[in-house]
């Protein structure tokens, strides 16, 4: 199993380009099930979750081909099956999104409970509520969920909680429903309007994606979307945001290219409050560290609020702030666990309850041997190791590779001492 070995304390400098967004690419791949033509996607990150989604589609009968480094073509016309491969489904959460288009086009979909990051309870009750509102039946047998619908019918559905993947799944199902669907209290993360744009370019009729109310005029079960041109995955805002946080901690100057700063408003305001120098252009941002980092309270929120996926990297910054910062993780139930490892590195952390912690800084961090618990906390461990004195080892690198393409090469080019060791 590979591991990262990192020597901390080096000042970083330079330019780094952000890859395509994991959480957009995965949904575009799932959406290809609705198409009646090959789909070409560009700026696709070469990451483990994308490999898993490609395998999932291949098991259904699609052909997925890597045309060049970041270009994938998917030919969904051979899809015959409607049950998702059990073992692959258990490896990442986004697998669940495929049930929307499968149900819409083939009248049935089945899956095991989707896996992914262990960050608290991740039920699928809202998916069940939404799909049954569109006319599907649901049953659970032998640890498999079965959905069926002779046809889906448009409905007016309000999310109890604005779930990102449930919004995407229902949007995809509604494209193949009869009549109009209105999704209220929908999630509005930037990957959602970017998914709608992909579908609309191919003939779908979706309005309002990116706001809390999405209206979909269904094309019916025989919806045949046709791709007219290659479609580009949007930049990964979480990779960009994590690099910006790293810049605020460690960089004399760090320019992050091929990103969209508009998607990072809340983070950038928090970084400025912390004292970092932040400049932005249309597709770049530049961050410089400050001598004295100010404490900042964070409360994670749905977009456009502070993203839960940036909570872990931001907490590493707060270990170096001069004073006391309060962390309130409101989206997931178990997303502060990784802080126990950061505490063992020397951070001063008070755990209030599963959602809240207080970080008192600045604390000198010491290198350690750690196990990456999930994707985003894994990157936070890398950042902590870069800040710490001495050497750290990070194991369970698969979790990091799920979402970041050769992150060690990007960081090494900025001056970081990081190596992937294959044991
Ligand atoms: N929820 C339910 N029932 C459901 C669905 C969600 O109670 O049926 C709850 C969740 O437990 C959570 C809240 O709703 O408390 C919001 O979760 P959401 O469903 O929005 O999360 P998700 O769709 O599973 C996506 C991203 C996550 C990101 C969250 C929040 C993908 C594949 N994943 O997850 O990304 O943290 O939205 O922005 O798009 C990551 O990339 O590392 C990652 C975890």
Short mmCIF file of C-alpha atoms in Angstrom, two decimals, residues 31-390:
data_model
loop_
_atom_site.label_atom_id
_atom_site.label_comp_id
_atom_site.label_asym_id
_atom_site.label_seq_id
_atom_site.Cartn_x
_atom_site.Cartn_y
_atom_site.Cartn_z
CA UNK A 31 -26.16 11.41 -16.45
CA UNK A 32 -24.75 9.75 -19.57
CA UNK A 33 -27.24 6.91 -18.90
CA UNK A 34 -29.96 9.24 -20.24
CA UNK A 35 -28.18 9.70 -23.58
CA UNK A 36 -28.74 8.06 -26.91
CA UNK A 37 -25.36 9.04 -28.29
CA UNK A 38 -21.75 8.83 -27.11
CA UNK A 39 -20.84 11.59 -24.68
CA UNK A 40 -17.43 13.24 -24.64
CA UNK A 41 -16.28 14.84 -21.40
CA UNK A 42 -13.18 17.00 -21.07
CA UNK A 43 -11.22 18.18 -18.01
CA UNK A 44 -12.12 14.91 -16.28
CA UNK A 45 -9.87 14.37 -13.25
CA UNK A 46 -7.98 11.08 -13.23
CA UNK A 47 -9.01 10.07 -9.72
CA UNK A 48 -10.15 6.84 -8.12
CA UNK A 49 -13.83 7.85 -7.79
CA UNK A 50 -13.97 8.60 -11.53
CA UNK A 51 -12.41 5.18 -12.21
CA UNK A 52 -15.04 3.58 -9.97
CA UNK A 53 -17.92 5.42 -11.70
CA UNK A 54 -16.54 4.37 -15.09
CA UNK A 55 -16.42 0.75 -13.92
CA UNK A 56 -19.96 1.04 -12.59
CA UNK A 57 -21.19 2.21 -16.01
CA UNK A 58 -19.23 -0.53 -17.77
CA UNK A 59 -20.84 -3.15 -15.56
CA UNK A 60 -24.23 -1.80 -16.67
CA UNK A 61 -23.19 -2.26 -20.30
CA UNK A 62 -21.78 1.16 -21.28
CA UNK A 63 -18.44 1.59 -23.03
CA UNK A 64 -16.08 4.07 -21.38
CA UNK A 65 -12.93 5.08 -23.19
CA UNK A 66 -10.12 7.39 -22.19
CA UNK A 67 -9.58 9.46 -25.32
CA UNK A 68 -6.65 11.44 -23.91
CA UNK A 69 -5.33 12.33 -20.49
CA UNK A 70 -8.40 14.20 -19.26
CA UNK A 71 -10.97 13.30 -21.91
CA UNK A 72 -13.40 10.42 -21.51
CA UNK A 73 -16.02 9.18 -23.92
CA UNK A 74 -18.98 7.21 -22.69
CA UNK A 75 -21.19 5.28 -25.04
CA UNK A 76 -24.27 4.41 -22.98
CA UNK A 77 -26.16 2.69 -25.81
CA UNK A 78 -25.26 -0.81 -24.63
CA UNK A 79 -26.74 -0.33 -21.16
CA UNK A 80 -29.12 -3.19 -20.45
CA UNK A 81 -28.82 -3.75 -16.72
CA UNK A 82 -30.43 -1.63 -14.04
CA UNK A 83 -28.79 -3.03 -10.90
CA UNK A 84 -25.62 -1.30 -9.77
CA UNK A 85 -22.62 -3.48 -9.00
CA UNK A 86 -22.67 -4.08 -5.27
CA UNK A 87 -18.98 -3.88 -4.46
CA UNK A 88 -18.37 -0.74 -6.52
CA UNK A 89 -21.46 1.00 -5.12
CA UNK A 90 -20.15 0.48 -1.62
CA UNK A 91 -16.95 2.34 -2.44
CA UNK A 92 -18.32 5.82 -3.16
CA UNK A 93 -21.43 7.82 -2.42
CA UNK A 94 -21.97 9.32 -5.88
CA UNK A 95 -22.87 5.86 -7.21
CA UNK A 96 -26.39 6.51 -5.89
CA UNK A 97 -26.95 9.27 -8.49
CA UNK A 98 -27.11 6.62 -11.24
CA UNK A 99 -30.47 5.37 -9.93
CA UNK A 100 -32.24 8.55 -11.15
CA UNK A 101 -31.49 8.05 -14.85
CA UNK A 102 -31.77 4.23 -14.61
CA UNK A 103 -35.23 4.45 -13.12
CA UNK A 104 -36.25 7.12 -15.61
CA UNK A 105 -35.12 5.23 -18.69
CA UNK A 106 -35.51 1.58 -17.77
CA UNK A 107 -38.31 1.70 -15.21
CA UNK A 108 -36.20 0.10 -12.49
CA UNK A 109 -33.03 0.54 -10.50
CA UNK A 110 -31.43 -1.43 -7.69
CA UNK A 111 -28.44 -0.79 -5.47
CA UNK A 112 -26.71 -1.68 -2.23
CA UNK A 113 -26.29 1.08 0.35
CA UNK A 114 -23.83 3.53 -1.23
CA UNK A 115 -20.48 3.94 0.53
CA UNK A 116 -18.06 6.84 0.52
CA UNK A 117 -16.47 8.93 3.22
CA UNK A 118 -17.21 7.90 6.78
CA UNK A 119 -18.40 11.28 8.00
CA UNK A 120 -21.57 10.33 9.84
CA UNK A 121 -24.92 8.81 8.95
CA UNK A 122 -25.54 9.04 5.23
CA UNK A 123 -29.05 7.70 4.73
CA UNK A 124 -30.93 7.66 1.41
CA UNK A 125 -34.38 8.43 2.87
CA UNK A 126 -34.70 11.69 0.94
CA UNK A 127 -33.96 9.89 -2.34
CA UNK A 128 -36.73 7.42 -1.50
CA UNK A 129 -39.18 10.22 -0.66
CA UNK A 130 -38.38 12.07 -3.88
CA UNK A 131 -38.46 9.11 -6.23
CA UNK A 132 -41.72 7.81 -4.74
CA UNK A 133 -43.18 11.31 -5.19
CA UNK A 134 -42.40 10.84 -8.91
CA UNK A 135 -44.36 7.58 -8.86
CA UNK A 136 -41.71 4.94 -8.08
CA UNK A 137 -42.27 2.05 -5.69
CA UNK A 138 -39.57 1.14 -3.22
CA UNK A 139 -38.67 -2.02 -1.35
CA UNK A 140 -35.65 -3.30 0.51
CA UNK A 141 -34.63 -6.96 0.41
CA UNK A 142 -31.36 -8.78 1.16
CA UNK A 143 -29.59 -5.47 1.81
CA UNK A 144 -30.56 -4.21 -1.63
CA UNK A 145 -32.83 -1.27 -2.43
CA UNK A 146 -35.22 -1.78 -5.36
CA UNK A 147 -37.02 1.06 -7.14
CA UNK A 148 -39.58 0.48 -9.87
CA UNK A 149 -41.87 2.66 -11.95
CA UNK A 150 -43.66 1.80 -15.20
CA UNK A 151 -43.40 5.49 -15.82
CA UNK A 152 -42.37 8.47 -13.72
CA UNK A 153 -44.76 11.39 -13.47
CA UNK A 154 -43.72 14.96 -12.72
CA UNK A 155 -44.45 16.14 -9.17
CA UNK A 156 -44.03 19.08 -6.83
CA UNK A 157 -41.46 17.94 -4.26
CA UNK A 158 -39.89 19.79 -1.34
CA UNK A 159 -36.59 18.54 0.12
CA UNK A 160 -36.71 18.37 3.92
CA UNK A 161 -32.96 18.96 3.77
CA UNK A 162 -31.31 20.36 0.63
CA UNK A 163 -29.26 17.26 -0.27
CA UNK A 164 -26.78 17.67 -3.12
CA UNK A 165 -26.83 14.14 -4.55
CA UNK A 166 -30.59 13.75 -3.98
CA UNK A 167 -31.19 17.00 -5.92
CA UNK A 168 -29.06 15.68 -8.78
CA UNK A 169 -30.71 12.25 -8.73
CA UNK A 170 -34.23 13.70 -8.83
CA UNK A 171 -33.29 16.18 -11.53
CA UNK A 172 -32.03 13.30 -13.69
CA UNK A 173 -35.08 11.15 -12.99
CA UNK A 174 -37.41 14.08 -13.74
CA UNK A 175 -35.87 14.57 -17.20
CA UNK A 176 -37.28 11.15 -18.09
CA UNK A 177 -40.64 11.70 -16.34
CA UNK A 178 -43.92 12.71 -17.98
CA UNK A 179 -44.90 16.30 -17.21
CA UNK A 180 -43.43 18.99 -15.04
CA UNK A 181 -41.45 18.49 -11.84
CA UNK A 182 -40.78 21.28 -9.37
CA UNK A 183 -38.01 20.64 -6.83
CA UNK A 184 -38.15 23.04 -3.88
CA UNK A 185 -35.53 23.67 -1.19
CA UNK A 186 -33.13 22.08 -3.66
CA UNK A 187 -29.37 22.22 -3.17
CA UNK A 188 -27.63 24.92 -5.22
CA UNK A 189 -23.95 23.85 -5.23
CA UNK A 190 -22.25 25.00 -8.49
CA UNK A 191 -22.01 21.41 -9.75
CA UNK A 192 -25.84 21.35 -10.00
CA UNK A 193 -26.35 24.15 -12.57
CA UNK A 194 -23.30 22.75 -14.37
CA UNK A 195 -25.05 19.37 -14.58
CA UNK A 196 -28.25 21.06 -15.78
CA UNK A 197 -26.30 22.89 -18.50
CA UNK A 198 -24.92 19.57 -19.75
CA UNK A 199 -28.44 18.10 -19.91
CA UNK A 200 -30.01 21.20 -21.46
CA UNK A 201 -27.33 21.26 -24.19
CA UNK A 202 -28.52 17.78 -25.11
CA UNK A 203 -32.26 18.60 -25.19
CA UNK A 204 -33.43 18.55 -21.55
CA UNK A 205 -35.59 21.36 -20.21
CA UNK A 206 -34.36 22.40 -16.78
CA UNK A 207 -34.78 25.89 -15.36
CA UNK A 208 -33.65 27.34 -12.05
CA UNK A 209 -30.76 24.95 -11.28
CA UNK A 210 -28.40 26.80 -8.95
CA UNK A 211 -31.36 28.25 -7.04
CA UNK A 212 -33.59 26.63 -4.43
CA UNK A 213 -36.39 25.95 -6.96
CA UNK A 214 -35.68 23.82 -10.02
CA UNK A 215 -38.31 23.21 -12.70
CA UNK A 216 -37.92 20.31 -15.06
CA UNK A 217 -40.19 19.72 -18.03
CA UNK A 218 -39.96 15.98 -18.46
CA UNK A 219 -39.31 14.40 -21.83
CA UNK A 220 -40.86 11.07 -20.87
CA UNK A 221 -39.37 7.61 -20.61
CA UNK A 222 -38.20 7.67 -24.21
CA UNK A 223 -36.21 10.82 -23.53
CA UNK A 224 -33.29 10.55 -25.86
CA UNK A 225 -30.63 13.09 -25.06
CA UNK A 226 -28.10 13.69 -27.81
CA UNK A 227 -24.69 15.21 -27.10
CA UNK A 228 -23.79 17.77 -29.73
CA UNK A 229 -20.32 18.75 -28.50
CA UNK A 230 -17.75 17.78 -25.87
CA UNK A 231 -18.63 19.09 -22.43
CA UNK A 232 -16.07 20.45 -19.96
CA UNK A 233 -16.06 19.56 -16.28
CA UNK A 234 -15.98 22.71 -14.11
CA UNK A 235 -12.92 23.41 -11.91
CA UNK A 236 -12.79 21.67 -8.56
CA UNK A 237 -13.65 24.35 -6.00
CA UNK A 238 -12.64 22.12 -3.08
CA UNK A 239 -9.17 21.47 -4.51
CA UNK A 240 -8.80 25.20 -5.25
CA UNK A 241 -10.03 26.14 -1.77
CA UNK A 242 -7.71 23.65 -0.05
CA UNK A 243 -4.73 25.01 -1.99
CA UNK A 244 -5.75 28.57 -1.05
CA UNK A 245 -5.79 27.57 2.63
CA UNK A 246 -2.37 25.98 2.20
CA UNK A 247 -1.17 29.22 0.58
CA UNK A 248 -2.44 31.27 3.51
CA UNK A 249 -0.43 29.04 5.85
CA UNK A 250 2.78 28.35 4.01
CA UNK A 251 3.25 30.35 0.81
CA UNK A 252 5.28 33.47 0.18
CA UNK A 253 3.02 33.62 -2.89
CA UNK A 254 0.77 30.97 -4.41
CA UNK A 255 -1.18 31.44 -7.64
CA UNK A 256 -3.99 28.98 -8.18
CA UNK A 257 -4.92 28.74 -11.84
CA UNK A 258 -7.81 27.25 -13.82
CA UNK A 259 -10.21 27.79 -10.93
CA UNK A 260 -13.41 29.79 -10.47
CA UNK A 261 -13.04 32.18 -7.48
CA UNK A 262 -16.78 32.98 -7.71
CA UNK A 263 -17.43 29.49 -6.32
CA UNK A 264 -15.28 30.22 -3.27
CA UNK A 265 -16.78 33.45 -1.93
CA UNK A 266 -17.35 32.32 1.64
CA UNK A 267 -13.92 30.68 1.99
CA UNK A 268 -12.10 33.71 0.57
CA UNK A 269 -13.90 36.04 3.02
CA UNK A 270 -12.88 33.75 5.88
CA UNK A 271 -9.27 33.74 4.63
CA UNK A 272 -9.25 37.56 4.51
CA UNK A 273 -10.65 37.71 8.03
CA UNK A 274 -7.83 35.38 9.08
CA UNK A 275 -5.44 38.00 7.68
CA UNK A 276 -4.28 36.34 4.45
CA UNK A 277 -3.72 38.43 1.36
CA UNK A 278 -6.13 37.22 -1.34
CA UNK A 279 -6.37 38.53 -4.91
CA UNK A 280 -8.66 37.11 -7.56
CA UNK A 281 -9.02 37.22 -11.34
CA UNK A 282 -11.61 35.58 -13.58
CA UNK A 283 -9.99 32.13 -13.39
CA UNK A 284 -7.20 32.47 -10.86
CA UNK A 285 -6.55 33.46 -7.30
CA UNK A 286 -3.40 34.45 -5.49
CA UNK A 287 -2.81 33.95 -1.79
CA UNK A 288 0.04 35.02 0.47
CA UNK A 289 0.51 34.00 4.05
CA UNK A 290 0.38 36.51 6.84
CA UNK A 291 2.81 36.66 9.79
CA UNK A 292 -0.03 36.68 12.27
CA UNK A 293 -3.15 34.61 11.56
CA UNK A 294 -6.35 35.83 13.23
CA UNK A 295 -8.77 33.36 14.81
CA UNK A 296 -12.06 32.95 12.87
CA UNK A 297 -15.21 31.07 13.78
CA UNK A 298 -16.59 28.81 11.08
CA UNK A 299 -20.01 27.32 10.61
CA UNK A 300 -20.43 24.98 7.66
CA UNK A 301 -23.44 25.60 5.44
CA UNK A 302 -24.98 24.62 2.16
CA UNK A 303 -23.67 26.60 -0.81
CA UNK A 304 -23.01 29.54 -0.92
CA UNK A 305 -22.09 29.15 2.75
CA UNK A 306 -18.83 27.78 4.09
CA UNK A 307 -18.40 24.30 2.52
CA UNK A 308 -18.23 21.30 4.82
CA UNK A 309 -15.60 19.87 2.46
CA UNK A 310 -13.24 22.74 3.41
CA UNK A 311 -13.84 22.51 7.14
CA UNK A 312 -10.92 20.11 7.76
CA UNK A 313 -8.26 22.04 5.80
CA UNK A 314 -9.45 25.33 7.36
CA UNK A 315 -9.12 23.87 10.87
CA UNK A 316 -5.42 23.26 10.17
CA UNK A 317 -5.08 26.99 9.44
CA UNK A 318 -6.86 27.73 12.72
CA UNK A 319 -4.32 25.67 14.70
CA UNK A 320 -1.85 28.41 13.71
CA UNK A 321 -4.15 31.38 14.50
CA UNK A 322 -3.46 33.66 17.44
CA UNK A 323 -6.42 32.88 19.67
CA UNK A 324 -9.54 30.81 19.94
CA UNK A 325 -11.70 29.74 16.98
CA UNK A 326 -15.03 27.94 17.17
CA UNK A 327 -15.87 25.26 14.63
CA UNK A 328 -19.49 24.32 14.02
CA UNK A 329 -19.99 21.48 11.52
CA UNK A 330 -23.69 21.59 10.70
CA UNK A 331 -23.92 19.31 7.64
CA UNK A 332 -22.52 15.96 8.79
CA UNK A 333 -22.69 14.22 12.18
CA UNK A 334 -19.20 12.83 12.39
CA UNK A 335 -16.93 15.20 10.57
CA UNK A 336 -14.69 16.34 13.43
CA UNK A 337 -13.20 12.92 14.29
CA UNK A 338 -10.01 13.63 12.32
CA UNK A 339 -9.24 16.48 14.78
CA UNK A 340 -8.17 13.83 17.31
CA UNK A 341 -5.15 13.14 15.11
CA UNK A 342 -4.46 16.85 14.77
CA UNK A 343 -4.61 17.11 18.56
CA UNK A 344 -2.01 14.32 18.77
CA UNK A 345 0.21 16.43 16.48
CA UNK A 346 0.18 19.10 19.20
CA UNK A 347 -2.90 21.23 18.45
CA UNK A 348 -4.94 22.57 21.38
CA UNK A 349 -8.48 21.35 20.70
CA UNK A 350 -11.53 21.19 22.96
CA UNK A 351 -14.25 18.84 21.72
CA UNK A 352 -17.64 20.27 22.75
CA UNK A 353 -19.99 17.79 21.03
CA UNK A 354 -19.94 15.80 17.76
CA UNK A 355 -20.63 19.00 15.82
CA UNK A 356 -18.53 21.55 17.69
CA UNK A 357 -14.91 22.09 18.69
CA UNK A 358 -12.72 24.96 19.84
CA UNK A 359 -9.21 25.36 18.51
CA UNK A 360 -6.76 27.53 20.46
CA UNK A 361 -3.66 28.62 18.60
CA UNK A 362 -0.98 28.98 17.71
CA UNK A 363 0.33 25.50 18.46
CA UNK A 364 3.55 23.94 17.24
CA UNK A 365 2.58 20.80 15.30
CA UNK A 366 4.90 17.78 15.27
CA UNK A 367 5.11 15.22 12.46
CA UNK A 368 3.32 11.89 13.04
CA UNK A 369 2.26 8.67 11.39
CA UNK A 370 -1.42 8.92 10.44
CA UNK A 371 -4.13 7.04 8.59
CA UNK A 372 -6.23 9.07 6.17
CA UNK A 373 -9.83 8.64 7.42
CA UNK A 374 -11.55 10.16 4.39
CA UNK A 375 -10.84 12.23 1.34
CA UNK A 376 -11.06 15.77 2.70
CA UNK A 377 -9.55 15.02 6.11
CA UNK A 378 -6.78 13.17 4.24
CA UNK A 379 -5.82 16.37 2.44
CA UNK A 380 -6.03 18.24 5.75
CA UNK A 381 -3.50 15.74 7.15
CA UNK A 382 -1.17 16.54 4.26
CA UNK A 383 -1.53 20.27 5.02
CA UNK A 384 -0.92 19.64 8.74
CA UNK A 385 2.16 17.57 7.88
CA UNK A 386 3.49 20.40 5.69
CA UNK A 387 3.06 22.83 8.60
CA UNK A 388 4.50 20.47 11.24
CA UNK A 389 8.07 20.19 12.35
CA UNK A 390 9.71 16.92 11.34
#
